[in-house]
PDB file of C-alpha atoms in Angstrom:
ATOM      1  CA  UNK I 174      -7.730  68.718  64.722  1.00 36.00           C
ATOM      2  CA  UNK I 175      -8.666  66.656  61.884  1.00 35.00           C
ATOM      3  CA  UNK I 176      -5.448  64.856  60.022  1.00 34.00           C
ATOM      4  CA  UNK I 177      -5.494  65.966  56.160  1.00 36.00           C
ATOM      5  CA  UNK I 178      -3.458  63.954  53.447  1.00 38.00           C
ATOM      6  CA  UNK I 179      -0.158  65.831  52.228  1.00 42.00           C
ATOM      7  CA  UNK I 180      -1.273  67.066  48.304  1.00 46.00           C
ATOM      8  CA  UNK I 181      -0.706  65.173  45.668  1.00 44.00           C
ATOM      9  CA  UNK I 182       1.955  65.670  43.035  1.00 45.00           C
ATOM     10  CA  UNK I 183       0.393  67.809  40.111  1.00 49.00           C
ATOM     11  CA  UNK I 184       3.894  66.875  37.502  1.00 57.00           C
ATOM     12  CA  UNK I 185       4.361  63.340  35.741  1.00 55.00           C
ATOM     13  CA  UNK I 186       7.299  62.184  34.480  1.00 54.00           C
ATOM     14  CA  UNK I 187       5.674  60.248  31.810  1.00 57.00           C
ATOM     15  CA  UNK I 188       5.614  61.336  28.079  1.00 62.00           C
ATOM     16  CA  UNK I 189       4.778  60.591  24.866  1.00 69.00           C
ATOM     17  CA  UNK I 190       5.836  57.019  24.549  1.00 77.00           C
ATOM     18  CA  UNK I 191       5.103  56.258  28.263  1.00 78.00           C
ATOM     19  CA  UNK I 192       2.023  57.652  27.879  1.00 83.00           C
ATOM     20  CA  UNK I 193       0.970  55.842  25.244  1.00 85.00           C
ATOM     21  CA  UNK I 194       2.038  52.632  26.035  1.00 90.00           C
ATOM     22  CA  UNK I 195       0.261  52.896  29.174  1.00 88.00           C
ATOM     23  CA  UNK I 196      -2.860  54.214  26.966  1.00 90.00           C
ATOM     24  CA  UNK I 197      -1.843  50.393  25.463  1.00 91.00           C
ATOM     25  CA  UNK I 198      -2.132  48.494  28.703  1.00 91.00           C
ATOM     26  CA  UNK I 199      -4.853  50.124  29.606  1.00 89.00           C
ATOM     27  CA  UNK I 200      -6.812  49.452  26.570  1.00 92.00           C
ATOM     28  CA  UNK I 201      -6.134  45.565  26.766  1.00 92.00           C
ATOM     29  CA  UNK I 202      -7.489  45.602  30.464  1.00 90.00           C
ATOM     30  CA  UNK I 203     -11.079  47.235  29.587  1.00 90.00           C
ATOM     31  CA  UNK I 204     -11.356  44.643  27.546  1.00 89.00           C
ATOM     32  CA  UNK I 205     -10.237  42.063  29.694  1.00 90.00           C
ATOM     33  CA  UNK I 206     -12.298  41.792  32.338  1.00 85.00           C
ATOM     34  CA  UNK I 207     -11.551  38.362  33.263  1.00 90.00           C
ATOM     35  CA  UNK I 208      -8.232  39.244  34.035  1.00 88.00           C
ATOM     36  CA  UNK I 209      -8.702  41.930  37.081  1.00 87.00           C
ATOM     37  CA  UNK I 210      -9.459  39.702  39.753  1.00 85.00           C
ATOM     38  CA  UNK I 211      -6.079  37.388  39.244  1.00 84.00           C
ATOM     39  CA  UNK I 212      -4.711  40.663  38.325  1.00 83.00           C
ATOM     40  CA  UNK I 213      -5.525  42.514  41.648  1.00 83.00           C
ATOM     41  CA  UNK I 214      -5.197  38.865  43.509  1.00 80.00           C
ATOM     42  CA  UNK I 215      -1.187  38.019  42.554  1.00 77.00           C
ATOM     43  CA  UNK I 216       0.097  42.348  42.252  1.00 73.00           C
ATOM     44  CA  UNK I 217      -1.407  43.469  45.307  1.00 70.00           C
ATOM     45  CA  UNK I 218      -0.896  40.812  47.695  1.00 67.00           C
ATOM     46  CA  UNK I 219       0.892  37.892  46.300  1.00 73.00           C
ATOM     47  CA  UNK I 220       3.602  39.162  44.621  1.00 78.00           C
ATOM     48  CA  UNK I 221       5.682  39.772  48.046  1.00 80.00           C
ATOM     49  CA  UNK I 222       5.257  36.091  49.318  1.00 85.00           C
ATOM     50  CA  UNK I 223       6.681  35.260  45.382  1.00 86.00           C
ATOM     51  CA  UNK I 224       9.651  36.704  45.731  1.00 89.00           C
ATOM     52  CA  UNK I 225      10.185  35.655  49.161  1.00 89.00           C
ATOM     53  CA  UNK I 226       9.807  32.255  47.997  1.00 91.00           C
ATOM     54  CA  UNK I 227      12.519  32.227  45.818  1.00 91.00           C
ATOM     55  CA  UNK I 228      14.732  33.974  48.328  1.00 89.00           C
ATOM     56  CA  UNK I 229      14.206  31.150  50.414  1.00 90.00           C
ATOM     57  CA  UNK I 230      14.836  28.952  47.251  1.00 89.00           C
ATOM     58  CA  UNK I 231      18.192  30.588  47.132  1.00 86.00           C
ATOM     59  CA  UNK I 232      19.322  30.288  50.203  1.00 84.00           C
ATOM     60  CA  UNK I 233      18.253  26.497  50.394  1.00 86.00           C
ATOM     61  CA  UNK I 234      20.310  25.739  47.101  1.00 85.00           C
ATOM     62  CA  UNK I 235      23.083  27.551  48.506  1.00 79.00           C
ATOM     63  CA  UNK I 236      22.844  25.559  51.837  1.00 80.00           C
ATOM     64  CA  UNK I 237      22.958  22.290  49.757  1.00 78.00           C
ATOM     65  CA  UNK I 238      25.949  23.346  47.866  1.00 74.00           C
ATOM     66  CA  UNK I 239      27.942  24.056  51.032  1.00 73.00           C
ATOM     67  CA  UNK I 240      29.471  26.787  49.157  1.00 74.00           C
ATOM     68  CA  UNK I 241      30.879  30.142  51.353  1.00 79.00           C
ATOM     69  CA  UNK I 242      30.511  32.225  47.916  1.00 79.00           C
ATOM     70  CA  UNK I 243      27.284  31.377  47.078  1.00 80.00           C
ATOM     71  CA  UNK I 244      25.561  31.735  50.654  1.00 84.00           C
ATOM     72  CA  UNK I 245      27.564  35.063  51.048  1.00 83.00           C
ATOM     73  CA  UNK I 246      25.444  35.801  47.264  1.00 85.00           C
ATOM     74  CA  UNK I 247      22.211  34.842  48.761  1.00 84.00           C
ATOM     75  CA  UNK I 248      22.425  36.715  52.209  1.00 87.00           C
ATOM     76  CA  UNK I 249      23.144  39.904  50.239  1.00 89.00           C
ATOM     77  CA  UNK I 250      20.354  39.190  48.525  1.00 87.00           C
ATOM     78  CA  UNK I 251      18.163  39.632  51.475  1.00 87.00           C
ATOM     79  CA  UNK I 252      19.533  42.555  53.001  1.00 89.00           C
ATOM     80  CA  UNK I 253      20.344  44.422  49.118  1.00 89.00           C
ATOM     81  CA  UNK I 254      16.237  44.068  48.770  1.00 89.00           C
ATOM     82  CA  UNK I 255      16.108  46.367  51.869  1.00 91.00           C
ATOM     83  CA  UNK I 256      18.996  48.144  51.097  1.00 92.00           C
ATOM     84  CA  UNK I 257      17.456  49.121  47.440  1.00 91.00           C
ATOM     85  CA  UNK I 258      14.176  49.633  49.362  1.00 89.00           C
ATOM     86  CA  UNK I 259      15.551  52.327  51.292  1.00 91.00           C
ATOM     87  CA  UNK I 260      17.366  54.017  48.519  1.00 91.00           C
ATOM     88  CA  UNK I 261      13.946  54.083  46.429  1.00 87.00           C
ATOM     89  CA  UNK I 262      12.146  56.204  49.131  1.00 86.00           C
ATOM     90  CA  UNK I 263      14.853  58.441  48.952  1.00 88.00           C
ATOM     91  CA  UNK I 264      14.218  58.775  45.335  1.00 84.00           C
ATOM     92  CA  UNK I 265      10.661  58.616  45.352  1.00 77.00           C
ATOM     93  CA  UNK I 266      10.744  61.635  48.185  1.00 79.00           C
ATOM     94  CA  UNK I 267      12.671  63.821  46.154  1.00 77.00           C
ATOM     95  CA  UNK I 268      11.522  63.150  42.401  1.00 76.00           C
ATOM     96  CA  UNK I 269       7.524  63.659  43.669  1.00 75.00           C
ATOM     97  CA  UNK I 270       5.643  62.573  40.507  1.00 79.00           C
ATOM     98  CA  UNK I 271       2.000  61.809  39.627  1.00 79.00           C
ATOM     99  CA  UNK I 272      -0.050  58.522  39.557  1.00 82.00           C
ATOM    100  CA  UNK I 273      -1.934  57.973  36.430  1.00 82.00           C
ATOM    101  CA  UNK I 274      -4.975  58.139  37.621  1.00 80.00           C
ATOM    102  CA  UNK I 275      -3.893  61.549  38.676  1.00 79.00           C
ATOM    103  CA  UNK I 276      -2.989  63.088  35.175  1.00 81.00           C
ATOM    104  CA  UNK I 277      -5.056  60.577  33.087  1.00 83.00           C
ATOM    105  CA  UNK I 278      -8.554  60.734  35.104  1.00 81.00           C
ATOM    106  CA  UNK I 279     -10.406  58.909  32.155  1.00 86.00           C
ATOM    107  CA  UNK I 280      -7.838  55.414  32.206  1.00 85.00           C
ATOM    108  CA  UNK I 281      -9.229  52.494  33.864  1.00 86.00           C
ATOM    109  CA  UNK I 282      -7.146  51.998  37.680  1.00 85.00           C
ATOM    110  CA  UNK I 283      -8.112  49.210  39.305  1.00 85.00           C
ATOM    111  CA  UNK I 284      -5.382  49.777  41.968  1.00 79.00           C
ATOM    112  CA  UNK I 285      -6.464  51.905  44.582  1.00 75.00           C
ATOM    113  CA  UNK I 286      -5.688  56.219  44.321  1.00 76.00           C
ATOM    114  CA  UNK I 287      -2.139  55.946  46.243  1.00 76.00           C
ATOM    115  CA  UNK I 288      -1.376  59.417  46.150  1.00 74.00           C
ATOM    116  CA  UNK I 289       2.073  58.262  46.785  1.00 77.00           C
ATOM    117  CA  UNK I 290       4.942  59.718  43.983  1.00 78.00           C
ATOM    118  CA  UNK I 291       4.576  57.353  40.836  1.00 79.00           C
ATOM    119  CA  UNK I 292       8.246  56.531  40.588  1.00 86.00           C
ATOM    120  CA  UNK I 293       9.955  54.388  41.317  1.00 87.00           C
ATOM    121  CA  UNK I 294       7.632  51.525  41.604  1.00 87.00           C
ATOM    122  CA  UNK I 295       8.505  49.940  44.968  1.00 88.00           C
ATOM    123  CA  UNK I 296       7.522  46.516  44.087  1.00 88.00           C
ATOM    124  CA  UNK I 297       9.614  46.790  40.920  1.00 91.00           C
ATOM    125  CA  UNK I 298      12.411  47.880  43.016  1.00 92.00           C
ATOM    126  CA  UNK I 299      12.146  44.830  44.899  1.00 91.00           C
ATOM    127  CA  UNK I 300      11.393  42.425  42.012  1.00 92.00           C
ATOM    128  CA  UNK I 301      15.166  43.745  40.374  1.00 94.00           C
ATOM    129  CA  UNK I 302      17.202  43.632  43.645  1.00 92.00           C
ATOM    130  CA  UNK I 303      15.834  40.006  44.146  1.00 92.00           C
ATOM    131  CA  UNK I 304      16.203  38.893  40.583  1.00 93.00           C
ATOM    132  CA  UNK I 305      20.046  40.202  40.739  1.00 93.00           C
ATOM    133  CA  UNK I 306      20.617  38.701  43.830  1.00 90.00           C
ATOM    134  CA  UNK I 307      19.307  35.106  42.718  1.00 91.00           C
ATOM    135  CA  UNK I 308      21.665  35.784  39.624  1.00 91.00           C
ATOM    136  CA  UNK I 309      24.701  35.444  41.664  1.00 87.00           C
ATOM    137  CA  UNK I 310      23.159  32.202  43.069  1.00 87.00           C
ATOM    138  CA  UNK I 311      22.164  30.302  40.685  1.00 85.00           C
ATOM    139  CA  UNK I 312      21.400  30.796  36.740  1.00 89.00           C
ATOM    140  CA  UNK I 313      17.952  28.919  36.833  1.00 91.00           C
ATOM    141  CA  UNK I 314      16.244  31.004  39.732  1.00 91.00           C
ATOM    142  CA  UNK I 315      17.566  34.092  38.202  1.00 92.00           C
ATOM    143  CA  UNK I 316      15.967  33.277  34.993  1.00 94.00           C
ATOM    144  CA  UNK I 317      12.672  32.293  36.935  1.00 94.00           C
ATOM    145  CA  UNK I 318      12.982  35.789  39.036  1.00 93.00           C
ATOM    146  CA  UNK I 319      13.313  37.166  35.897  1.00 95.00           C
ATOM    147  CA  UNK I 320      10.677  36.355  34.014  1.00 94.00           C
ATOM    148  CA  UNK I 321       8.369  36.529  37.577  1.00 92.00           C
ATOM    149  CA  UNK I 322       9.568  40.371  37.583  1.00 93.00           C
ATOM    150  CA  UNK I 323       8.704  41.231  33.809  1.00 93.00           C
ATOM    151  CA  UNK I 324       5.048  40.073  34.465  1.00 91.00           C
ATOM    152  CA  UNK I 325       5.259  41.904  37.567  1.00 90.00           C
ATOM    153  CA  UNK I 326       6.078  45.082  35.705  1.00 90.00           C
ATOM    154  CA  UNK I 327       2.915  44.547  32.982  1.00 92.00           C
ATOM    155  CA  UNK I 328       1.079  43.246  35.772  1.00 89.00           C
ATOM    156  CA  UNK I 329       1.492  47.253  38.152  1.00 89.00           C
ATOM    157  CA  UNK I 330       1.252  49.206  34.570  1.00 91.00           C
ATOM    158  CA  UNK I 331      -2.125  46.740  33.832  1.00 90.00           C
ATOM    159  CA  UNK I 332      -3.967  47.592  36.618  1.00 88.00           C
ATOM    160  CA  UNK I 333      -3.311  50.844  36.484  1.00 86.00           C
ATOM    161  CA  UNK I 334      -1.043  51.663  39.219  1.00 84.00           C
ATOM    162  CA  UNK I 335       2.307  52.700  37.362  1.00 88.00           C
ATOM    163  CA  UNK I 336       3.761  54.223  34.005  1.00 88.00           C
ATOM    164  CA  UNK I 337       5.875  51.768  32.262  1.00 91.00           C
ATOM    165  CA  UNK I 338       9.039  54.188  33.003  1.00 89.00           C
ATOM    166  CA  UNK I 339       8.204  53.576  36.318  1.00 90.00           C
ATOM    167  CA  UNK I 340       8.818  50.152  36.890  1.00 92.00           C
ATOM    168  CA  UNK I 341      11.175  49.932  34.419  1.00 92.00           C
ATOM    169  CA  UNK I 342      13.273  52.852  36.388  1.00 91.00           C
ATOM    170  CA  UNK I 343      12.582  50.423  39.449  1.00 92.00           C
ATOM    171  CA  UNK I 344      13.970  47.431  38.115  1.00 94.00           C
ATOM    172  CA  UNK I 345      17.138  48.822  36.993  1.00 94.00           C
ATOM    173  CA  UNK I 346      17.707  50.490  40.515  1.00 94.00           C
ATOM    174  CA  UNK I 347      16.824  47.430  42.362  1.00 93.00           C
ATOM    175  CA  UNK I 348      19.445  45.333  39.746  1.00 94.00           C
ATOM    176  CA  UNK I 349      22.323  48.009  40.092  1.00 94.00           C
ATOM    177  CA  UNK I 350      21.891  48.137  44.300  1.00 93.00           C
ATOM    178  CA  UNK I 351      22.351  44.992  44.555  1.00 92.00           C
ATOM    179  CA  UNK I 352      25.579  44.363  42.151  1.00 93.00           C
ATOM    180  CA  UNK I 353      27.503  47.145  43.337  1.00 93.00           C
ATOM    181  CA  UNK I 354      26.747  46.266  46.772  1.00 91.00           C
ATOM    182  CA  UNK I 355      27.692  42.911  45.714  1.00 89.00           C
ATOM    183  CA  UNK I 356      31.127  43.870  44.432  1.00 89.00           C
ATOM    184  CA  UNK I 357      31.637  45.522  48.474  1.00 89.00           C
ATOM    185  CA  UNK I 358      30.575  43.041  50.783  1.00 86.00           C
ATOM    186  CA  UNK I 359      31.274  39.928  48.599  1.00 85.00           C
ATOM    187  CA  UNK I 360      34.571  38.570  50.325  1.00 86.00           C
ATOM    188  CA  UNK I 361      33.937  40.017  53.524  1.00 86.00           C
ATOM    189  CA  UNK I 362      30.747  37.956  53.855  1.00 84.00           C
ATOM    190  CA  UNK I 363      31.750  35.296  52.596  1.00 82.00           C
ATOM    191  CA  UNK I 364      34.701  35.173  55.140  1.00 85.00           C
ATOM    192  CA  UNK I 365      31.640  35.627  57.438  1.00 84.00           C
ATOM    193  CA  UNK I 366      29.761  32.722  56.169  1.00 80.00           C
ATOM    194  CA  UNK I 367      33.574  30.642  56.795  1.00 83.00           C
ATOM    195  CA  UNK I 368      33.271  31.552  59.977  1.00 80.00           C
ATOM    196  CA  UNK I 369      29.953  31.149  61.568  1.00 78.00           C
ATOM    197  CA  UNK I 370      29.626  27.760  59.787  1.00 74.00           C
ATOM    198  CA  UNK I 371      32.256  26.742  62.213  1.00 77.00           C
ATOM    199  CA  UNK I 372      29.483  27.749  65.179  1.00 73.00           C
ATOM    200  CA  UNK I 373      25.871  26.538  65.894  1.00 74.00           C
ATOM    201  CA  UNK I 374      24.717  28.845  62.852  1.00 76.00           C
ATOM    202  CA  UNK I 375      26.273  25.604  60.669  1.00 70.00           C
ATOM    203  CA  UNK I 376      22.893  24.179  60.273  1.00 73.00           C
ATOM    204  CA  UNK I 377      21.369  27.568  58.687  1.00 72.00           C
ATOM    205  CA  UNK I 378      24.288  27.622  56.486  1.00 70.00           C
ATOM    206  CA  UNK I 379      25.393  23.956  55.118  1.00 70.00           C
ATOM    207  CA  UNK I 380      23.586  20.896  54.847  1.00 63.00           C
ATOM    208  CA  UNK I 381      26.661  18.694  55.718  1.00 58.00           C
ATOM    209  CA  UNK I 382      28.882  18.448  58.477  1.00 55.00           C
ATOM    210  CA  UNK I 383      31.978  20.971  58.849  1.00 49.00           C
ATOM    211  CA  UNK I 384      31.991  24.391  57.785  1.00 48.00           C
ATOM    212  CA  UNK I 385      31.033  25.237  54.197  1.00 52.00           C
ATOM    213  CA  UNK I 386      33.996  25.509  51.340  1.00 52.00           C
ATOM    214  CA  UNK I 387      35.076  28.396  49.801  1.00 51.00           C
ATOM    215  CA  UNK I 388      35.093  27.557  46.481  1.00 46.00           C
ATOM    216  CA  UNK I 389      33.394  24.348  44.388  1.00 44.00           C
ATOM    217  CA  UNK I 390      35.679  24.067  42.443  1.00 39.00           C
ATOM    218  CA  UNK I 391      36.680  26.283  39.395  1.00 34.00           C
ATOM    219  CA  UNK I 392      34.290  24.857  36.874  1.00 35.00           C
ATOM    220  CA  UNK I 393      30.913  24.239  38.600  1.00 42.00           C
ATOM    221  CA  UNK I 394      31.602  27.756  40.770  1.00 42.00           C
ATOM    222  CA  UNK I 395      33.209  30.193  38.659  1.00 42.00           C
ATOM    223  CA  UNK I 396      30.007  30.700  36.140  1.00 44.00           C
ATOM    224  CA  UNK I 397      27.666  31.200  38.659  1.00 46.00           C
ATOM    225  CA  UNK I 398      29.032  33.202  41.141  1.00 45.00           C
ATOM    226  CA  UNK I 399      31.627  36.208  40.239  1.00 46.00           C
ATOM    227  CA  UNK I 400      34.286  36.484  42.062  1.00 46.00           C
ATOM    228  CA  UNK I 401      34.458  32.231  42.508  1.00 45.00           C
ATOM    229  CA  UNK I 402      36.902  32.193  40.017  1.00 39.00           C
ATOM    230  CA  UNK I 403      39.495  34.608  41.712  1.00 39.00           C
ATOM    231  CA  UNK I 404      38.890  32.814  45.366  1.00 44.00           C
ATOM    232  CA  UNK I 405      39.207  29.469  43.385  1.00 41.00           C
ATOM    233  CA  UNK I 406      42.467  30.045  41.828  1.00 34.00           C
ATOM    234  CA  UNK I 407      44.023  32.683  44.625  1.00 38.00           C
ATOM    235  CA  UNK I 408      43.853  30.311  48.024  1.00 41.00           C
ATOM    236  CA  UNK I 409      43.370  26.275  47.470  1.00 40.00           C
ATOM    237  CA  UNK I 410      46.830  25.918  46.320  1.00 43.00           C
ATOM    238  CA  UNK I 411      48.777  27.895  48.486  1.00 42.00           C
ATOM    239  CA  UNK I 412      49.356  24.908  50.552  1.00 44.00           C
ATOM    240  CA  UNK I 413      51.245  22.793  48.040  1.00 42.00           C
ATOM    241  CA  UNK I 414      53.205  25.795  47.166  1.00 43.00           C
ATOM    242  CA  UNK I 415      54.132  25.756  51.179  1.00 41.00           C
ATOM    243  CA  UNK I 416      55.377  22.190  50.756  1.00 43.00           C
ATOM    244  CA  UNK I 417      57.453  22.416  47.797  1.00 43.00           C
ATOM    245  CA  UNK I 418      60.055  25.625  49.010  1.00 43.00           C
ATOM    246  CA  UNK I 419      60.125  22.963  51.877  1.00 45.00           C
TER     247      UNK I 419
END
C-alpha cells in the first residue's frame, strides 16, 4: 500500500502586517537574483554548522576562564537548544498552520514545499536558544549570535520559507527556554562543573590545572554571568568569617 503525505494545513496564522511584510521580502528577492544561491547556500545548510560554531566558541572561552559559572552557562546552552527544540514540535504539532507557498501560491519560494506547520520556525528556535545561551557566556558572542540570528530570520522569510511572525515567534521561544531553564539548573550545574573538574573530565572543562573556580571575581564575573554576583559574595568569604569567631 502506497505511503500518502498527511494533508497540509489549509489556516495561516499570518495577517495583514505579516502578510505584507512578507509580500516585502518577497518583492526584494525577485529582484535579487544574485542573492538566491548564497541565500539557499548559508539558510539551508550552513546555518546549523554557524551556530554550532559559536557553541563551541562558548564553551572554549569558558574553558579558558576556568570559571564553574560560566561553563555551567555554556553546557545549558547545548542541551536548552534541544530542550527548546523539543518544546517547538510540541507547538508546531498542535498550532498546525500553513506555509506561504500554501496560502500565497503566486510569491516566489525558493525553499522547497515543506508541508510541515509554518510556525514556529525551527531554525529560529534554535538561533534564540543559542543566542541566549552565549548571553550568559560572554557579551561579545551574544552580540555576534545575535546579529547571526536576525539575518537568519530575513534570510527563512527571503527565501520564502516562513512568515515574519514565524521566526520572530521562534526566536522569542528559543530566548525564554533557555533563561528560565537557566534560572533552574544554574547552581546545580555549576556544582556539577566543581565537581567533575576534580576528575579526568578537567581537561574538557579548564584549561589550567585544578578544578575550575566558582566565581572570577565580583567585577569581571558578575556582568556576564547572572547569578556570579550572588555565588561571588555568598561563599569566598565564609572562611575568614570561620577564623575570626576563632
Amino acid at each position: 500500500m502506497p505511503v500518502t503525505a498527511s494533508p497540509a494545513p489549509l489556516s495561516s496564522g499570518a495577517h495583514g502586517w505579516d502578510i505584507s511584510l512578507f509580500l516585502d521580502v518577497n518583492h526584494l528577492a525577485r529582484h535579487t537574483g544574485w542573492m538566491h544561491a548564497p541565500m539557499l547556500a548559508y539558510f539551508v545548510d550552513g546555518v546549523s554548522a554557524l551556530f554550532a560554531l559559536l557553541l563551541v566558541a562558548g564553551w572554549w572561552r569558558s574553558r579558558q576562564r576556568r570559571d564553574a559559572a560560566a561553563m555551567a552557562a555554556c553546557l545549558w546552552a547545548g542541551v536548552g537548544v534541544l530542550a527548546a527544540r523539543g518544546i517547538a514540535q510540541l507547538v508546531n504539532h498542535d498550532l498546525v498552520e500553513a506555509r506561504p507557498w500554501q496560502i500565497l501560491p503566486h510569491a516566489l519560494i525558493l525553499a522547497g514545499h515543506s508541508t510541515t506547520s509554518s510556525f514556529p520556525s525551527y531554525d529560529a528556535v534554535m538561533a534564540g536558544a543559542v543566542t541566549a545561551g552565549l548571553f550568559l557566556v560572554s557579551r561579545r558572542l551574544g552580540i555576534i549570535a545575535a546579529a547571526a540570528a536576525v539575518l537568519l530570520c530575513f534570510g527563512r522569510v527571503y527565501i520564502g520559507a516562513h512568515y515574519p511572525h514565524d521566526v520572530a515567534g521562534g526566536l522569542l521561544l528559543g530566548a525564554a527556554v533557555v533563561l528560565a531553564g537557566d534560572l533552574i539548573v544554574r547552581i546545580p550545574l555549576a556544582a556539577m562543573v566543581r565537581l567533575a573538574s576534580r576528575s579526568p573530565l578537567r581537561i574538557l572543562l579548564t584549561a589550567g590545572p585544578g578544578a575550575v573556580r566558582e566565581a572570577a571575581g565580583i567585577a569581571g564575573t558578575a556582568g556576564r554571568y547572572p547569578g556570579a554576583l550572588w555565588r561571588a559574595t555568598r561563599w569566598p568569604h565564609a572562611g575568614r568569617h570561620r577564623d575570626r569567631i576563632r
